[in-house]
Coordinates of C-alpha atoms (C1' of nucleotides) in Angstrom, one line a residue:
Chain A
X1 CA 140.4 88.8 73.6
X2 CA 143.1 89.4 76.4
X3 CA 145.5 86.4 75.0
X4 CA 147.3 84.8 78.0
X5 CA 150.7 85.4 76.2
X6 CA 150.0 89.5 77.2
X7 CA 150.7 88.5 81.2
X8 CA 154.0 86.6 80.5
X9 CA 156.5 88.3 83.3
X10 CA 158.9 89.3 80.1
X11 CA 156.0 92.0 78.4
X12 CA 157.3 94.5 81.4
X13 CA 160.8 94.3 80.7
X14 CA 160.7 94.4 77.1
X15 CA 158.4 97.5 77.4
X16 CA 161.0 98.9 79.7
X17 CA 163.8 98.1 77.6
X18 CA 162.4 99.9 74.7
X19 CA 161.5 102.7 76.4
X20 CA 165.2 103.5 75.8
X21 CA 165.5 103.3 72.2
X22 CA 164.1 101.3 69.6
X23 CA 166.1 97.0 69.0
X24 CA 165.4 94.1 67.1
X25 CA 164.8 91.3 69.3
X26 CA 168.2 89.4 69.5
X27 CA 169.8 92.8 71.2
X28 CA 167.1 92.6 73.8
X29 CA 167.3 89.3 74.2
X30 CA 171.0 90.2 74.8
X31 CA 170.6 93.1 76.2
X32 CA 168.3 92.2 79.2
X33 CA 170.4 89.0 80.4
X34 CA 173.3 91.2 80.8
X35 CA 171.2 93.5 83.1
X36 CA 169.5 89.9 84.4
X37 CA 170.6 91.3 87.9
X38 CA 168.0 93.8 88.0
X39 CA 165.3 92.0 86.2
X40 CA 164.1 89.7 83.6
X41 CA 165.0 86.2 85.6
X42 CA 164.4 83.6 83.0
X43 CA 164.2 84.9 79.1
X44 CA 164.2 82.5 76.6
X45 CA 164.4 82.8 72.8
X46 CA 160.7 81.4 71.9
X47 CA 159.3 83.2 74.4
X48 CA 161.0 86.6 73.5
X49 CA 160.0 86.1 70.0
X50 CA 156.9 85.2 70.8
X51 CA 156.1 88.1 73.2
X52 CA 156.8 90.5 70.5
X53 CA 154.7 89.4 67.7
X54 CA 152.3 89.4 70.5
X55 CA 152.8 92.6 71.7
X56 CA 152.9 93.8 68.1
X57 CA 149.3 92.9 67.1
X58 CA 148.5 94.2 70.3
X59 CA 149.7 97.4 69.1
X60 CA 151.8 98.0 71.7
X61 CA 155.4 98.0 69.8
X62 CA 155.6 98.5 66.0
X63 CA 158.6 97.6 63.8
X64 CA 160.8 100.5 62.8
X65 CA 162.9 99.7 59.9
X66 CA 164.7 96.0 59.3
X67 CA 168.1 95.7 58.6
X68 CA 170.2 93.4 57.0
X69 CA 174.1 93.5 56.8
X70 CA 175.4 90.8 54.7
X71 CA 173.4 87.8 53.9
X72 CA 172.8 87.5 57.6
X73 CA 169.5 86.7 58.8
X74 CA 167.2 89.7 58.3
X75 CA 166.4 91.6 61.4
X76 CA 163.6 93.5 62.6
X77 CA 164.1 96.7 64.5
X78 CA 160.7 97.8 66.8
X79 CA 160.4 100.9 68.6
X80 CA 157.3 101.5 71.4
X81 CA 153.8 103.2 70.2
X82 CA 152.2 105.7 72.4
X83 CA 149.4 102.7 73.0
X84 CA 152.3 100.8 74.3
X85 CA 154.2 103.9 76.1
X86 CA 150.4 104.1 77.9
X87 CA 150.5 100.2 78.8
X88 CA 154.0 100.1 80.6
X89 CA 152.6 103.2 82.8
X90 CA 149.4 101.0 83.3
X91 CA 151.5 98.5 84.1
X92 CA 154.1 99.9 86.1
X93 CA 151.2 101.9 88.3
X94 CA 149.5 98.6 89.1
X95 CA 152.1 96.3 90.2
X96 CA 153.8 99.0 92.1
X97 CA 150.5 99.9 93.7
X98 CA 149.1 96.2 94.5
X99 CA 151.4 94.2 96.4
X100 CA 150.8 90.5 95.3
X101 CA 152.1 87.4 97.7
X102 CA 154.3 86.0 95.2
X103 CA 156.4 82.6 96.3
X104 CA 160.2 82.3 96.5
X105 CA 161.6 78.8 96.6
X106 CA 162.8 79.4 99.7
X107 CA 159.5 80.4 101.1
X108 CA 158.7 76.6 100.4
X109 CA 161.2 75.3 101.8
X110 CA 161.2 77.0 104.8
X111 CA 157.9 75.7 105.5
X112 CA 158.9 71.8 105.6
X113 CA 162.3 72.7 107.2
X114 CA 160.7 70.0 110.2
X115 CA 161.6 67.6 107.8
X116 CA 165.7 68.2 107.8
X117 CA 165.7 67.6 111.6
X118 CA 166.9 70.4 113.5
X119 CA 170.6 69.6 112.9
X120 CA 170.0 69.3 109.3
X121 CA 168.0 72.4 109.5
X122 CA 171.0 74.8 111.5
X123 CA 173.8 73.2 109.1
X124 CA 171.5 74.3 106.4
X125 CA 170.8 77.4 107.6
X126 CA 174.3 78.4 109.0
X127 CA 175.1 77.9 105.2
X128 CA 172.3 80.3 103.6
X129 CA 173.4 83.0 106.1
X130 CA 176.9 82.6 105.1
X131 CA 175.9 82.9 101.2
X132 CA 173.5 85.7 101.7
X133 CA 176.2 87.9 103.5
X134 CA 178.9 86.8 100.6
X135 CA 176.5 87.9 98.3
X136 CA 174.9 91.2 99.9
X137 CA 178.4 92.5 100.7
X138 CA 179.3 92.1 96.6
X139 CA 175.6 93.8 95.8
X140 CA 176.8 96.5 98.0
X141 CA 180.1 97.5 97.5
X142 CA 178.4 97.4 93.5
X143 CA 175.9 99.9 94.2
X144 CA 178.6 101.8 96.5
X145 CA 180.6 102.2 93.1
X146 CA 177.9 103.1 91.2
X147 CA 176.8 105.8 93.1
X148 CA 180.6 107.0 93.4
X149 CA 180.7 107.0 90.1
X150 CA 177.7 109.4 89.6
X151 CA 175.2 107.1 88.8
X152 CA 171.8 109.2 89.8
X153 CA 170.0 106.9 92.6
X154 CA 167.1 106.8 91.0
X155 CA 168.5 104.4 88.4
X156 CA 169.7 101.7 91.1
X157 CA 166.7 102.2 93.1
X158 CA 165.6 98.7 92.6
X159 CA 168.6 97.4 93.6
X160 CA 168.6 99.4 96.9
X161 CA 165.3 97.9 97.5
X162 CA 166.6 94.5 96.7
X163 CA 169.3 95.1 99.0
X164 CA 167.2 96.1 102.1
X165 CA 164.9 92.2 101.4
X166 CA 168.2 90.7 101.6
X167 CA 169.5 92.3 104.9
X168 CA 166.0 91.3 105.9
X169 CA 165.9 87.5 105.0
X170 CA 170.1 87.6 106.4
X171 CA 168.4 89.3 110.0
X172 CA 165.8 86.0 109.9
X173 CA 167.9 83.1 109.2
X174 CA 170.7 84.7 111.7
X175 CA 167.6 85.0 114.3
X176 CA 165.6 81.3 113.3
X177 CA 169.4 79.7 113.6
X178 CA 170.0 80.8 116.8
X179 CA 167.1 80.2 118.2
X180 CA 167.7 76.2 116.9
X181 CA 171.6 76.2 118.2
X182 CA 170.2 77.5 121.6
X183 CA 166.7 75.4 121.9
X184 CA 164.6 78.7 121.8
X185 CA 162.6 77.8 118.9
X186 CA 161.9 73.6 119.5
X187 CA 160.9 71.1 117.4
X188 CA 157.2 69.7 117.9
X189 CA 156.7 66.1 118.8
X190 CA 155.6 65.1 115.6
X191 CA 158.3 66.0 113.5
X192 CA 161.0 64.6 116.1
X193 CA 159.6 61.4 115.8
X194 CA 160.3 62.1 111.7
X195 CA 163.6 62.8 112.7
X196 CA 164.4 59.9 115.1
X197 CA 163.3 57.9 112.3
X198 CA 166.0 59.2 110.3
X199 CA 168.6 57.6 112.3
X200 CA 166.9 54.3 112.7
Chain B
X1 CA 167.4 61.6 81.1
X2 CA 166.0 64.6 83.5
X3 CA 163.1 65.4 82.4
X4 CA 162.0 69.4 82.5
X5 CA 159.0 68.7 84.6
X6 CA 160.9 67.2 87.5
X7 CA 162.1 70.9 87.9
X8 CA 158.6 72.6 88.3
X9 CA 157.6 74.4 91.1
X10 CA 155.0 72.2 92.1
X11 CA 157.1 69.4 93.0
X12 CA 158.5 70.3 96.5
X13 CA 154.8 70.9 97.6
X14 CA 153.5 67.5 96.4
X15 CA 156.2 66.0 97.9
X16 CA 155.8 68.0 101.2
X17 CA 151.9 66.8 101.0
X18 CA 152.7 63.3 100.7
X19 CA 155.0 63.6 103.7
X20 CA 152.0 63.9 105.5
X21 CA 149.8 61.0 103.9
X22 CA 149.2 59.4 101.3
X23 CA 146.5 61.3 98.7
X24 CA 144.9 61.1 95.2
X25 CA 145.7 64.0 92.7
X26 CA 142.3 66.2 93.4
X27 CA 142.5 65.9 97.0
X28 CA 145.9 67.3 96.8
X29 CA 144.8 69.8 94.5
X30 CA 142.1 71.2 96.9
X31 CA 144.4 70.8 99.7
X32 CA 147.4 72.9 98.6
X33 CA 144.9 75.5 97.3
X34 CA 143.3 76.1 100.2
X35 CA 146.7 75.9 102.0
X36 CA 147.8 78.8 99.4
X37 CA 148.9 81.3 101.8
X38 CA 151.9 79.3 102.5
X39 CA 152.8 77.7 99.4
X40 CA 152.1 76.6 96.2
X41 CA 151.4 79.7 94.5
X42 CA 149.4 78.7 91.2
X43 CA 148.7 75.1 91.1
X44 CA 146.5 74.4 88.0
X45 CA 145.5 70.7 87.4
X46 CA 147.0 69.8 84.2
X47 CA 150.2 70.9 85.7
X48 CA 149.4 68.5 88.5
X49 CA 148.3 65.5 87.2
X50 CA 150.9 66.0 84.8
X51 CA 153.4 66.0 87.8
X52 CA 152.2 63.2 89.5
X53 CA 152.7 61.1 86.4
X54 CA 156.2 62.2 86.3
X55 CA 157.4 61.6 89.9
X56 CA 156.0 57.9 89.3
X57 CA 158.0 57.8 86.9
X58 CA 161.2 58.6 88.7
X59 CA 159.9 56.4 91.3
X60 CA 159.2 59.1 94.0
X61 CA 155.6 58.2 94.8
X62 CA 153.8 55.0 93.9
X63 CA 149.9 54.0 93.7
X64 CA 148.6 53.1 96.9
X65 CA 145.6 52.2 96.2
X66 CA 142.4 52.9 93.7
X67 CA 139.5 53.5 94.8
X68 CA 136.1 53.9 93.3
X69 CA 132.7 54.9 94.9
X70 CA 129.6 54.3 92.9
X71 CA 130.1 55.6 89.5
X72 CA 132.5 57.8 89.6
X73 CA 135.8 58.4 87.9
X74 CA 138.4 55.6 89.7
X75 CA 140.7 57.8 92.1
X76 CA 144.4 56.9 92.7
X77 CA 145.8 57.2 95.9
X78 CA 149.6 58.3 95.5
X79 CA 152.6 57.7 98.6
X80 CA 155.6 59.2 98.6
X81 CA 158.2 56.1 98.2
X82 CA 161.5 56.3 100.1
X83 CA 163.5 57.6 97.2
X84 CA 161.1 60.1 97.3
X85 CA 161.8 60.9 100.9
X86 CA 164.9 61.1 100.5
X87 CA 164.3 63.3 97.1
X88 CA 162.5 65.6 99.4
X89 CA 165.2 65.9 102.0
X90 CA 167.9 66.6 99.1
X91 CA 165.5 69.5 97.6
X92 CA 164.8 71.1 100.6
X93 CA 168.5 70.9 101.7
X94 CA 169.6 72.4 98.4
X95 CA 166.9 75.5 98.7
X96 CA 167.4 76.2 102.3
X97 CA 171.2 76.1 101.6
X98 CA 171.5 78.3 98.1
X99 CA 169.5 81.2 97.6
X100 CA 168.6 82.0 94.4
X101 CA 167.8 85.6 92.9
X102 CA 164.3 85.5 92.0
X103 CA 162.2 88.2 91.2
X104 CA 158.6 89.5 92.1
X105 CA 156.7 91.6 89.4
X106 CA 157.5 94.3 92.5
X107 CA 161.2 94.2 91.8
X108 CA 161.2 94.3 87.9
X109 CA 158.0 97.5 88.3
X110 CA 160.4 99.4 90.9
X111 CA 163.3 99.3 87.9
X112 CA 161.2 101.8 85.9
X113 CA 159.5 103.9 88.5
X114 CA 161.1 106.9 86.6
X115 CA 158.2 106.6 84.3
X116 CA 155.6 107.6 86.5
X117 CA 157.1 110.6 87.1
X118 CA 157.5 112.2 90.7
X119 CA 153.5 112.8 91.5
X120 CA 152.5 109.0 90.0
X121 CA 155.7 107.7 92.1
X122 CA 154.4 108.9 95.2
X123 CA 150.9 108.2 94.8
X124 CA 151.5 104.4 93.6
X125 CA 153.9 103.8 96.8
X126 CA 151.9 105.5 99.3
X127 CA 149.3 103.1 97.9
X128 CA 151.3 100.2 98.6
X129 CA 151.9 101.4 101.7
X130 CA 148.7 101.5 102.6
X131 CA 147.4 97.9 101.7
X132 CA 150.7 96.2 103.1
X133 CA 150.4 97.4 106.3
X134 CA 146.9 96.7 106.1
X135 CA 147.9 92.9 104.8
X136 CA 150.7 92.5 106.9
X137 CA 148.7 93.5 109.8
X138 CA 145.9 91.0 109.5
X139 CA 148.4 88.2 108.6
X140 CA 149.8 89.0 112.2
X141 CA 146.6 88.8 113.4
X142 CA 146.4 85.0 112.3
X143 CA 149.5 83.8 113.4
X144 CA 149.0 85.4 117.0
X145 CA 146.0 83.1 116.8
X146 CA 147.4 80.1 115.7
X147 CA 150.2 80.4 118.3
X148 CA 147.7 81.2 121.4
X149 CA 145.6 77.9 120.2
X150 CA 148.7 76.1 120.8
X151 CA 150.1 75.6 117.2
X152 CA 153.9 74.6 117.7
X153 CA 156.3 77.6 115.8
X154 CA 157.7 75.4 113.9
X155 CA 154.1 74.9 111.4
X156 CA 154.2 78.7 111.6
X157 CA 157.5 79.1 110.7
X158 CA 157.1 80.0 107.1
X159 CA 154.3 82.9 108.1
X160 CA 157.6 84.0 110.5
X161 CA 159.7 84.5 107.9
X162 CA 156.8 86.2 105.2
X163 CA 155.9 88.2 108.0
X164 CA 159.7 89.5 108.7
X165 CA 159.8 90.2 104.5
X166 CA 156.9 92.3 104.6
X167 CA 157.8 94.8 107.4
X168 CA 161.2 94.7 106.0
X169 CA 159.2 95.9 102.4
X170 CA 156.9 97.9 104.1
X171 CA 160.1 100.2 105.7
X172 CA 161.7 100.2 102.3
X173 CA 158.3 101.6 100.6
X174 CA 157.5 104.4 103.3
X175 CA 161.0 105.7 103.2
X176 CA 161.3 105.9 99.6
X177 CA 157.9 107.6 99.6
X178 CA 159.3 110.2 102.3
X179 CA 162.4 110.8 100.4
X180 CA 160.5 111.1 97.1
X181 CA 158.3 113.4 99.1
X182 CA 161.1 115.5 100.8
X183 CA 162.7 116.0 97.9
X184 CA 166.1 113.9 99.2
X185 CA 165.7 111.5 96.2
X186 CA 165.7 113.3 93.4
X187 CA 164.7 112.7 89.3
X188 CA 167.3 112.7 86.9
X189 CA 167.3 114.4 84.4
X190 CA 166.4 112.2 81.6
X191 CA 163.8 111.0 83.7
X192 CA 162.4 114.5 84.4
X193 CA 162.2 115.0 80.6
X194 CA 160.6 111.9 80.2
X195 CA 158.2 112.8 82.5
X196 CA 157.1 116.7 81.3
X197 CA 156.4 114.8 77.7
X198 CA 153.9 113.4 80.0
X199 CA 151.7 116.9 80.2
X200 CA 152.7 118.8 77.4
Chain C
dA1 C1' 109.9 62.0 93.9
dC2 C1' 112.1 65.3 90.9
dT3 C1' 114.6 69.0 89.3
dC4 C1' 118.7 71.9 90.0
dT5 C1' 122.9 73.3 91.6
dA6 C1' 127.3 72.3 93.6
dC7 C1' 131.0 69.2 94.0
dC8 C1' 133.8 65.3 92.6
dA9 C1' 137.7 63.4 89.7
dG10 C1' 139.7 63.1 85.6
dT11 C1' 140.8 63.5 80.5
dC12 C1' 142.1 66.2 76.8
dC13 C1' 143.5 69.8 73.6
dA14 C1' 144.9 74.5 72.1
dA15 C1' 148.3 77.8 73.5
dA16 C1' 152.8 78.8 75.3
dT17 C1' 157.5 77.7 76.4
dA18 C1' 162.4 76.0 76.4
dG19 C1' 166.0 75.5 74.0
dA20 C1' 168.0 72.6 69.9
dC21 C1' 169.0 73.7 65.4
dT22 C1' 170.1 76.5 61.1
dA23 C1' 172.7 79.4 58.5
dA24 C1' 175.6 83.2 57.9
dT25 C1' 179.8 86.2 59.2
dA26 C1' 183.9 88.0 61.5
dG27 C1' 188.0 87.3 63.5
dA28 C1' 191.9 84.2 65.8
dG29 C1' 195.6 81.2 65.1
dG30 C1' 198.4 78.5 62.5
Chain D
dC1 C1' 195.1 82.1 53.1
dC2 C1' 192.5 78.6 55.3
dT3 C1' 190.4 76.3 59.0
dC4 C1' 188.0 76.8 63.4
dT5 C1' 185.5 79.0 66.8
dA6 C1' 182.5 82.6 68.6
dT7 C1' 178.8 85.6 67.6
dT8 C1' 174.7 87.1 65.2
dA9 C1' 169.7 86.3 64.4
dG10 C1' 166.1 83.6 63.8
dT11 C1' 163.1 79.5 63.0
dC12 C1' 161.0 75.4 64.6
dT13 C1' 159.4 71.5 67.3
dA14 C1' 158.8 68.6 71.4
dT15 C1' 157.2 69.4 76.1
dT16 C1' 154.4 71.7 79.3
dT17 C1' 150.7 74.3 80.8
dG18 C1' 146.0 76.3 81.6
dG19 C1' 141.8 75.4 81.9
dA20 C1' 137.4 73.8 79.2
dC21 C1' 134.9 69.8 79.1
dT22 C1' 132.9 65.2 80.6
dG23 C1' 130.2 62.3 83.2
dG24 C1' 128.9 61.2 87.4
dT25 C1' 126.9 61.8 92.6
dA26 C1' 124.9 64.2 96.7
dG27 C1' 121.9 67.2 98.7
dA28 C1' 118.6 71.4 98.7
dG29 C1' 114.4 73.2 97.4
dT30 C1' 109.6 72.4 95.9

DNA sequence: ACTCTACCAGTCCAAATAGACTAATAGAGG
DNA sequence: CCTCTATTAGTCTATTTGGACTGGTAGAGT
């Protein structure tokens, strides 16, 4: 009975995270929106909670010890069984081995970009590009200081590879707004008529 | 009072849809899953008729029309209002403008890549490799097909910019690979401990 | 003409999620 | 020393979601 809650996007980085060492769930909870750079976009408190009681029965985690300091809430320390150990390298194997087409919001954007008219479209554009090189340029000179500060690569590998998308989508947007400012790349008949109507 | 659902992902495609013409809920449905190449990722119909409700609600789209034929269940044919033009314009403005970190099951996989040790490393993202190229290759395919038929860029443009990601992935992967390969990217040590425990 | 399968169009509910709320403690500032 | 705020950990519920289920129609095969 493969319960939906076992393919929530969080089970990998909780795995990861507890590869480590052994937490209760509040640290990981903390713990992975400090690193939220690297992973984990969107973790909320039911979810978390509920992932682990999930991943729990599954077998894959098993609580340690729980704690209690004071008359604070009791909490529950879990540390990774070998079942679970054997399910992140599962895990890890297949996603890194089967690309999936996943959808950024951009992505869906992009594809009804006729509808901003193709001034709308370069301001819009112009101002992406601008962001994305803001941003890179801080992602970089991050990973620069990590690495001078002895930081093995391996360990900000995903961030190099997060680096080389950006520089990517920064090349496009450049390309597709130039080709807008110059009249390269025009806009069908159809959608100028949309954007005629915009004025009217 | 802003409701959650107004915030799902499905919104910007329904909205784009409706651009086009006006539509009842399962025609939509069909429609954006066959288009799901582009857009609109996982589209499940709770979620949409759920969504549909919601944008009436705000005043986006409003009932055309109902329709019945023989017996069957009474269909509602939605239109996008002008608010909900306008709504659309704002959205796609906003996600053209400000990117957003968002992260593929890739990216958070890639963060533990340790754990696979050197041998599963290689093997995994030779794999991948393989099956982009082989992807990537046969979405060129299409969009050299659309264009020679005499599709205008600008309905392609979203494939452009998917198709400019991938390579820019594919380059990433094969280089890691090599390096992991080579030897130039090396484990750390930790990691290389991990990874022994794997055999012994 | 008569089953049988595939498609149409929705409703509806159990499962999952977001995040407000609870309840305790430690330390800051007066 | 006493109040006030930030932090620690969790529980709990209203919303949302996935997708099973319903009840009908159109053709295909016999």
């Amino acid at each position: 009975m493969p319960r939906r809650a076992l393919d929530n996007p969080i089970v990998l980085p909780v795995l990861g995270l507890l590869l480590e060492q052994p937490t209760h769930p509040h640290q990981m909870l903390t713990e992975l929106r400090r690193r939220s750079d690297a992973h984990a976009a969107a973790i909320t408190r039911g979810t978390l909670y509920n992932t682990v009681a999930t991943l729990t029965e599954a077998g894959w985690l098993a609580p340690l010890e729980r704690q209690r300091s004071g008359n604070r809430p009791e909490r529950t320390v879990y540390a990774l069984t070998d079942a679970g150990r054997e399910e992140l390298v599962r895990r890890l194997d297949s996603q890194i081995r089967t690309p999936k087409r996943e959808f950024s919001q951009f992505l869906g954007a992009v594809a009804y970009l006729g509808a901003l008219g193709r001034d709308g479209a370069v301001e819009a554009l112009t101002e992406r590009g601008r962001r994305l090189r803001q941003r890179t340029a801080e992602d970089e000179r991050r990973l620069d200081e990590a690495l001078a500060a002895g930081v093995p690569r391996m360990h900000v590998i995903e961030a190099e590879y997060a680096l080389s998308l950006a520089r990517a989508e920064i090349a496009w947007v450049d390309s597709v707004t130039e080709e807008l400012r110059s009249g390269a790349l025009t806009w069908p008949t159809g959608a100028a008529r949309e954007r005629e109507g915009e004025d009217a």
